[in-house]
PDB file of C-alpha atoms in Angstrom:
ATOM      1  CA  MET A  11      -0.011  -0.009  -0.014  1.00 56.00           C
ATOM      2  CA  PHE A  12       2.691   2.499   0.991  1.00 69.00           C
ATOM      3  CA  PHE A  13       5.398   0.818  -1.038  1.00 75.00           C
ATOM      4  CA  TRP A  14       6.071   3.984  -3.110  1.00 72.00           C
ATOM      5  CA  LEU A  15       6.549   5.965   0.108  1.00 74.00           C
ATOM      6  CA  ARG A  16       9.672   4.012   0.866  1.00 81.00           C
ATOM      7  CA  TYR A  17      11.291   5.249  -2.369  1.00 80.00           C
ATOM      8  CA  LEU A  18      10.113   8.811  -1.761  1.00 73.00           C
ATOM      9  CA  VAL A  19      11.756   8.833   1.708  1.00 77.00           C
ATOM     10  CA  PHE A  20      14.891   7.171   0.342  1.00 84.00           C
ATOM     11  CA  THR A  21      15.162   9.819  -2.397  1.00 79.00           C
ATOM     12  CA  ALA A  22      14.762  12.692   0.050  1.00 75.00           C
ATOM     13  CA  THR A  23      17.274  11.116   2.447  1.00 81.00           C
ATOM     14  CA  ALA A  24      19.825  10.592  -0.312  1.00 84.00           C
ATOM     15  CA  PHE A  25      19.365  14.179  -1.571  1.00 80.00           C
ATOM     16  CA  LEU A  26      19.901  15.652   1.910  1.00 80.00           C
ATOM     17  CA  PHE A  27      22.871  13.406   2.591  1.00 85.00           C
ATOM     18  CA  VAL A  28      24.644  14.140  -0.687  1.00 83.00           C
ATOM     19  CA  PHE A  29      23.973  17.857  -0.773  1.00 81.00           C
ATOM     20  CA  GLY A  30      23.686  18.675   2.951  1.00 82.00           C
ATOM     21  CA  ILE A  31      25.836  16.474   5.139  1.00 87.00           C
ATOM     22  CA  LEU A  32      28.533  15.180   2.782  1.00 86.00           C
ATOM     23  CA  PRO A  33      30.041  18.582   1.841  1.00 85.00           C
ATOM     24  CA  VAL A  34      30.298  19.615   5.454  1.00 86.00           C
ATOM     25  CA  ALA A  35      31.945  16.320   6.377  1.00 89.00           C
ATOM     26  CA  VAL A  36      34.472  16.497   3.502  1.00 88.00           C
ATOM     27  CA  SER A  37      35.342  20.105   4.419  1.00 88.00           C
ATOM     28  CA  ALA A  38      35.721  19.112   8.055  1.00 90.00           C
ATOM     29  CA  LEU A  39      37.993  16.213   6.993  1.00 91.00           C
ATOM     30  CA  TYR A  40      40.470  18.790   5.630  1.00 91.00           C
ATOM     31  CA  GLY A  41      40.162  21.053   8.656  1.00 91.00           C
ATOM     32  CA  GLY A  42      37.916  23.537   6.887  1.00 86.00           C
ATOM     33  CA  ASN A  43      40.477  24.156   4.132  1.00 90.00           C
ATOM     34  CA  PRO A  44      40.194  21.482   1.417  1.00 89.00           C
ATOM     35  CA  PRO A  45      42.516  21.408  -1.601  1.00 92.00           C
ATOM     36  CA  SER A  46      41.460  23.540  -4.557  1.00 94.00           C
ATOM     37  CA  HIS A  47      40.163  20.649  -6.667  1.00 92.00           C
ATOM     38  CA  VAL A  48      37.963  19.432  -3.848  1.00 90.00           C
ATOM     39  CA  ALA A  49      36.838  22.977  -3.046  1.00 90.00           C
ATOM     40  CA  ARG A  50      35.696  23.445  -6.653  1.00 93.00           C
ATOM     41  CA  LEU A  51      33.638  20.263  -6.472  1.00 89.00           C
ATOM     42  CA  LEU A  52      32.065  21.352  -3.171  1.00 88.00           C
ATOM     43  CA  ASP A  53      31.288  24.798  -4.576  1.00 90.00           C
ATOM     44  CA  LYS A  54      29.598  23.238  -7.618  1.00 91.00           C
ATOM     45  CA  GLN A  55      27.687  20.885  -5.362  1.00 86.00           C
ATOM     46  CA  MET A  56      26.422  23.791  -3.253  1.00 86.00           C
ATOM     47  CA  GLU A  57      25.455  25.687  -6.403  1.00 90.00           C
ATOM     48  CA  VAL A  58      23.355  22.725  -7.557  1.00 87.00           C
ATOM     49  CA  PHE A  59      21.775  22.439  -4.083  1.00 84.00           C
ATOM     50  CA  ALA A  60      20.910  26.141  -4.079  1.00 86.00           C
ATOM     51  CA  THR A  61      19.257  25.718  -7.515  1.00 89.00           C
ATOM     52  CA  VAL A  62      17.332  22.495  -6.790  1.00 83.00           C
ATOM     53  CA  ALA A  63      16.281  23.011  -3.149  1.00 78.00           C
ATOM     54  CA  PRO A  64      13.723  25.774  -3.871  1.00 81.00           C
ATOM     55  CA  MET A  65      12.103  23.528  -6.435  1.00 81.00           C
ATOM     56  CA  ILE A  66      11.821  20.658  -3.963  1.00 73.00           C
ATOM     57  CA  PHE A  67      10.636  22.729  -1.012  1.00 71.00           C
ATOM     58  CA  ALA A  68       8.375  25.191  -2.895  1.00 75.00           C
ATOM     59  CA  PRO A  69       5.230  23.068  -2.403  1.00 70.00           C
ATOM     60  CA  PHE A  70       5.867  23.022   1.333  1.00 67.00           C
ATOM     61  CA  LYS A  71       6.165  26.806   1.411  1.00 73.00           C
ATOM     62  CA  THR A  72       2.967  27.223  -0.619  1.00 73.00           C
ATOM     63  CA  PHE A  73       1.093  24.826   1.624  1.00 69.00           C
ATOM     64  CA  ALA A  74       2.335  26.617   4.754  1.00 71.00           C
ATOM     65  CA  ASN A  75       1.143  29.998   3.442  1.00 77.00           C
ATOM     66  CA  GLU A  76      -2.414  28.863   2.547  1.00 73.00           C
ATOM     67  CA  LYS A  77      -5.123  30.197   4.763  1.00 73.00           C
ATOM     68  CA  PRO A  78      -7.775  27.738   5.895  1.00 70.00           C
ATOM     69  CA  PRO A  79     -11.266  28.395   4.524  1.00 71.00           C
ATOM     70  CA  ASP A  80     -13.639  30.202   6.832  1.00 72.00           C
ATOM     71  CA  LYS A  81     -16.151  27.911   8.481  1.00 70.00           C
ATOM     72  CA  LYS A  82     -19.727  29.136   8.404  1.00 68.00           C
ATOM     73  CA  ASP A  83     -21.785  27.358  11.024  1.00 57.00           C
TER      74      ASP A  83
END
């Protein structure tokens, strides 16, 4: 029944791991000053994250800004 939900959660988890946690961990591995070739990859990865994240989280923002309909009892 909720078989597809497993893949949705896995996709979101993988996205947040690759674009959220992994760059911070790699930067910390080099003491906050990675070599230039690694720094370029991390910069590109953050650029992709900044482009894609608004597309992923836009529906949540729209839903949060909706006002509930007035109840007329």
